CSV table of C-alpha atoms in Angstrom, one decimal:
chain,number,residue,atom,x,y,z
V,1,GLN,CA,27.2,-10.1,-119.8
V,2,LYS,CA,27.9,-7.3,-116.9
V,3,GLU,CA,30.5,-7.8,-114.2
V,4,VAL,CA,28.1,-7.6,-111.6
V,5,GLU,CA,24.1,-8.4,-112.7
V,6,GLN,CA,21.1,-6.6,-110.0
V,7,ASP,CA,17.5,-7.1,-110.6
V,8,PRO,CA,16.5,-3.5,-110.9
V,9,GLY,CA,12.6,-3.7,-109.9
V,10,PRO,CA,11.4,-1.3,-108.9
V,11,LEU,CA,9.6,-3.6,-105.4
V,12,SER,CA,7.0,-1.9,-104.1
V,13,VAL,CA,6.5,-4.2,-100.4
V,14,PRO,CA,4.3,-2.5,-98.1
V,15,GLU,CA,5.6,-0.8,-95.3
V,16,GLY,CA,6.5,-3.3,-92.2
V,17,ALA,CA,7.8,-5.7,-94.3
V,18,ILE,CA,11.3,-7.8,-94.5
V,19,VAL,CA,13.1,-6.4,-98.7
V,20,SER,CA,15.3,-8.5,-99.6
V,21,LEU,CA,18.3,-7.4,-102.8
V,22,ASN,CA,20.4,-9.0,-104.3
V,23,CYS,CA,22.8,-9.0,-106.7
V,24,THR,CA,24.1,-12.1,-108.9
V,25,TYR,CA,28.8,-11.5,-109.9
V,26,SER,CA,30.8,-13.3,-112.0
V,27,ASN,CA,34.4,-11.5,-110.7
V,28,SER,CA,35.5,-14.5,-108.5
V,29,ALA,CA,38.7,-11.8,-107.2
V,30,PHE,CA,35.4,-9.5,-105.8
V,31,GLN,CA,36.9,-9.6,-101.4
V,32,TYR,CA,35.1,-6.6,-100.4
V,33,PHE,CA,31.4,-5.8,-101.1
V,34,MET,CA,29.2,-2.9,-100.1
V,35,TRP,CA,25.6,-1.3,-100.4
V,36,TYR,CA,24.7,1.7,-101.6
V,37,ARG,CA,21.5,4.3,-100.7
V,38,GLN,CA,20.9,6.7,-103.5
V,39,TYR,CA,18.0,8.5,-103.1
V,40,SER,CA,16.5,12.0,-106.2
V,41,ARG,CA,19.3,13.3,-107.4
V,42,LYS,CA,21.8,12.3,-104.1
V,43,GLY,CA,25.0,11.4,-103.7
V,44,PRO,CA,25.3,6.9,-103.1
V,45,GLU,CA,25.1,6.9,-99.2
V,46,LEU,CA,27.2,4.0,-97.6
V,47,LEU,CA,24.8,1.7,-95.9
V,48,MET,CA,26.7,-2.1,-95.9
V,49,TYR,CA,30.5,-2.9,-96.0
V,50,THR,CA,31.9,-6.5,-95.4
V,51,TYR,CA,34.9,-8.5,-96.5
V,52,SER,CA,35.0,-11.3,-98.2
V,53,SER,CA,31.9,-14.0,-97.6
V,54,GLY,CA,29.5,-13.9,-94.4
V,55,ASN,CA,27.4,-11.7,-92.5
V,56,LYS,CA,26.8,-8.5,-91.3
V,57,GLU,CA,24.1,-6.7,-88.7
V,58,ASP,CA,23.3,-3.4,-88.4
V,59,GLY,CA,20.4,-2.0,-87.0
V,60,ARG,CA,17.1,-2.4,-89.8
V,61,PHE,CA,20.3,-3.8,-91.8
V,62,THR,CA,21.2,-7.3,-92.1
V,63,ALA,CA,24.2,-7.7,-95.3
V,64,GLN,CA,24.9,-11.0,-96.7
V,65,VAL,CA,28.2,-12.5,-98.3
V,66,ASP,CA,28.1,-16.1,-100.2
V,67,LYS,CA,31.3,-16.4,-101.9
V,68,SER,CA,31.0,-20.1,-103.2
V,69,SER,CA,28.1,-18.9,-104.8
V,70,LYS,CA,28.9,-16.1,-106.1
V,71,TYR,CA,26.1,-13.6,-104.4
V,72,ILE,CA,25.7,-10.9,-102.1
V,73,SER,CA,22.2,-9.8,-100.3
V,74,LEU,CA,20.7,-7.0,-98.4
V,75,PHE,CA,17.3,-7.4,-96.3
V,76,ILE,CA,15.7,-4.6,-94.7
V,77,ARG,CA,13.9,-5.8,-91.7
V,78,ASP,CA,10.6,-3.5,-90.4
V,79,SER,CA,11.0,-1.7,-94.2
V,80,GLN,CA,9.7,2.5,-93.8
V,81,PRO,CA,8.3,4.5,-96.7
V,82,SER,CA,11.7,6.2,-95.4
V,83,ASP,CA,14.0,3.3,-97.1
V,84,SER,CA,12.6,4.5,-100.5
V,85,ALA,CA,15.2,4.6,-102.7
V,86,THR,CA,17.8,3.0,-104.8
V,87,TYR,CA,19.9,0.6,-104.0
V,88,LEU,CA,23.0,-0.6,-105.6
V,89,CYS,CA,25.2,-2.9,-104.6
V,90,ALA,CA,29.3,-2.6,-105.4
V,91,MET,CA,32.1,-4.6,-105.2
V,92,SER,CA,35.7,-4.8,-105.3
V,93,ALA,CA,38.8,-6.9,-106.0
V,94,GLY,CA,42.3,-7.2,-103.4
V,95,THR,CA,45.6,-4.8,-103.1
V,96,GLY,CA,45.9,-3.0,-105.9
V,97,THR,CA,42.8,-2.2,-107.4
V,98,ALA,CA,40.6,-1.8,-103.9
V,99,SER,CA,39.7,1.2,-104.8
V,100,LYS,CA,37.6,1.0,-108.2
V,101,LEU,CA,33.6,-0.1,-106.9
V,102,THR,CA,32.2,-2.1,-109.7
V,103,PHE,CA,28.6,-1.3,-109.1
V,104,GLY,CA,25.0,-2.2,-109.7
V,105,THR,CA,22.8,-1.1,-111.6
V,106,GLY,CA,20.1,-0.4,-108.8
V,107,THR,CA,17.5,-1.3,-107.5
V,108,ARG,CA,14.3,1.1,-107.0
V,109,LEU,CA,12.4,0.2,-103.7
V,110,GLN,CA,9.3,1.9,-103.3
V,111,VAL,CA,8.4,1.5,-99.6
V,112,THR,CA,5.1,2.3,-99.9
V,113,LEU,CA,2.3,2.5,-96.3
K,1,LYS,CA,33.3,15.7,-89.1
K,2,ALA,CA,32.6,17.0,-92.7
K,3,GLY,CA,31.6,14.4,-94.8
K,4,VAL,CA,32.6,14.3,-99.2
K,5,THR,CA,32.2,17.7,-100.5
K,6,GLN,CA,31.7,18.4,-104.9
K,7,THR,CA,31.5,22.1,-105.7
K,8,PRO,CA,30.0,23.4,-108.3
K,9,ARG,CA,26.9,21.5,-108.2
K,10,TYR,CA,25.4,21.7,-110.7
K,11,LEU,CA,27.2,23.4,-114.5
K,12,ILE,CA,25.4,23.8,-117.9
K,13,LYS,CA,28.2,23.5,-121.2
K,14,THR,CA,28.6,23.4,-124.5
K,15,ARG,CA,30.1,21.4,-126.7
K,16,GLY,CA,33.2,21.9,-127.2
K,17,GLN,CA,33.7,23.0,-123.7
K,18,GLN,CA,35.9,21.8,-121.1
K,19,VAL,CA,35.0,21.7,-117.2
K,20,THR,CA,37.0,21.2,-114.0
K,21,LEU,CA,34.5,19.5,-110.7
K,22,SER,CA,37.0,19.7,-107.9
K,23,CYS,CA,36.1,17.8,-104.4
K,24,SER,CA,37.5,17.8,-101.1
K,25,PRO,CA,37.2,14.3,-98.9
K,26,ILE,CA,37.0,13.9,-95.4
K,27,SER,CA,39.4,15.2,-92.8
K,28,GLY,CA,42.1,12.0,-92.8
K,29,HIS,CA,41.2,10.5,-96.4
K,30,ARG,CA,43.9,10.3,-98.6
K,31,SER,CA,42.1,8.3,-101.6
K,32,VAL,CA,40.1,10.3,-103.8
K,33,SER,CA,37.6,8.6,-106.7
K,34,TRP,CA,35.4,10.2,-109.1
K,35,TYR,CA,33.2,8.1,-110.7
K,36,GLN,CA,29.8,8.6,-114.3
K,37,GLN,CA,26.6,8.3,-113.5
K,38,THR,CA,24.4,7.8,-116.3
K,39,PRO,CA,20.7,6.4,-116.5
K,40,GLY,CA,21.9,4.2,-118.9
K,41,GLN,CA,25.1,3.0,-118.1
K,42,GLY,CA,24.7,3.2,-114.1
K,43,LEU,CA,27.7,4.3,-111.6
K,44,GLN,CA,31.4,3.4,-113.4
K,45,PHE,CA,35.0,4.7,-112.2
K,46,LEU,CA,36.8,7.1,-113.5
K,47,PHE,CA,40.1,7.0,-111.2
K,48,GLU,CA,41.1,7.5,-107.9
K,49,TYR,CA,44.3,9.4,-107.1
K,50,PHE,CA,46.2,8.6,-103.9
K,51,SER,CA,48.8,10.6,-102.3
K,52,GLU,CA,49.2,12.3,-105.6
K,53,THR,CA,49.1,9.4,-107.9
K,54,GLN,CA,47.1,8.2,-110.1
K,55,ARG,CA,46.3,4.3,-108.7
K,56,ASN,CA,43.8,2.7,-110.5
K,57,LYS,CA,42.6,4.0,-113.6
K,58,GLY,CA,39.2,3.8,-115.8
K,59,ASN,CA,38.2,3.2,-119.3
K,60,PHE,CA,37.5,6.5,-120.1
K,61,PRO,CA,39.4,8.4,-122.9
K,62,GLY,CA,42.1,10.5,-122.0
K,63,ARG,CA,39.1,13.6,-122.5
K,64,PHE,CA,39.0,13.2,-118.2
K,65,SER,CA,41.5,13.1,-116.8
K,66,GLY,CA,42.8,14.1,-112.6
K,67,ARG,CA,44.4,15.6,-110.3
K,68,GLN,CA,45.2,15.7,-106.4
K,69,PHE,CA,46.7,17.7,-103.8
K,70,SER,CA,49.0,18.6,-101.1
K,71,ASN,CA,46.1,17.9,-99.3
K,72,SER,CA,44.2,15.6,-100.6
K,73,ARG,CA,41.9,17.7,-102.7
K,74,SER,CA,40.9,16.7,-106.0
K,75,GLU,CA,39.6,18.7,-109.2
K,76,MET,CA,39.0,16.6,-112.8
K,77,ASN,CA,39.3,17.7,-116.3
K,78,VAL,CA,36.9,17.3,-119.2
K,79,SER,CA,38.5,18.6,-121.7
K,80,THR,CA,36.5,18.7,-125.1
K,81,LEU,CA,33.6,18.5,-124.5
K,82,GLU,CA,30.4,16.1,-126.2
K,83,LEU,CA,26.8,16.0,-125.2
K,84,GLY,CA,27.6,12.1,-123.7
K,85,ASP,CA,29.0,14.0,-120.9
K,86,SER,CA,25.8,14.8,-119.7
K,87,ALA,CA,25.9,12.8,-116.4
K,88,LEU,CA,26.4,13.4,-112.2
K,89,TYR,CA,30.6,12.8,-111.2
K,90,LEU,CA,30.4,11.7,-107.7
K,91,CYS,CA,33.4,11.5,-106.2
K,92,ALA,CA,34.3,9.2,-102.9
K,93,SER,CA,36.7,9.1,-100.4
K,94,SER,CA,38.0,6.3,-98.6
K,95,ARG,CA,41.4,6.6,-95.8
K,96,GLN,CA,43.7,4.2,-98.0
K,97,GLY,CA,42.0,3.3,-100.4
K,98,ALA,CA,40.8,-0.5,-99.6
K,99,GLY,CA,37.8,-0.7,-97.7
K,100,GLU,CA,34.9,2.2,-97.3
K,101,GLN,CA,34.3,4.3,-99.5
K,102,PHE,CA,31.5,7.8,-99.0
K,103,PHE,CA,30.6,9.3,-101.4
K,104,GLY,CA,29.9,13.4,-101.9
K,105,PRO,CA,27.0,14.5,-103.2
K,106,GLY,CA,27.5,14.4,-106.8
K,107,THR,CA,28.0,18.0,-109.8
K,108,ARG,CA,25.1,17.6,-112.2
K,109,LEU,CA,27.0,18.3,-115.6
K,110,THR,CA,24.4,19.2,-118.9
K,111,VAL,CA,26.3,19.6,-122.2
K,112,LEU,CA,24.2,21.6,-124.7
């Protein structure tokens, strides 16, 4: 079993919809949680960064971390065709190994007109 | 502020050769991490360098190595290339290692 599980999709939604992306994990040492967006043949782009539990909002994006359930989510409001990409969750543990990100497999999102 | 840059962007090599990839982090960032991305395995951590020292290492064979210079620029080297080494190699920089990591565009390596 992988440390981080993520549904690969594809997930297809109409423009304007609210998108919910999720990851579960098994390593209780994870403290840093990130969401990246990756367009085809490009490097991942950091969207959201959260330390420990809680919610964080940035524009149309909201990240949630529930450490008790080992579950993280990314919500995208008012989705746009330009949001069509692969979304990767990533996480790392604490002191000394915080740089070692463990990634989910990525969810491919398609926002249609 | 300039982002993370990687050179070259594309490489084609043959089995048995070696290759060196370069990464320049964001100014002020002292930590550089390297990742391999393949369709089958996804993104996997190779190693991290901080202040010219390897601080963390993933589960890759010794053919994969790296180094960091005093200006925080980093190189990774793969010796005795195998077909399975074909991948997108990404580097990421951060201020201290913990916290936000910013990725470069990657170097796409094809081994024939």
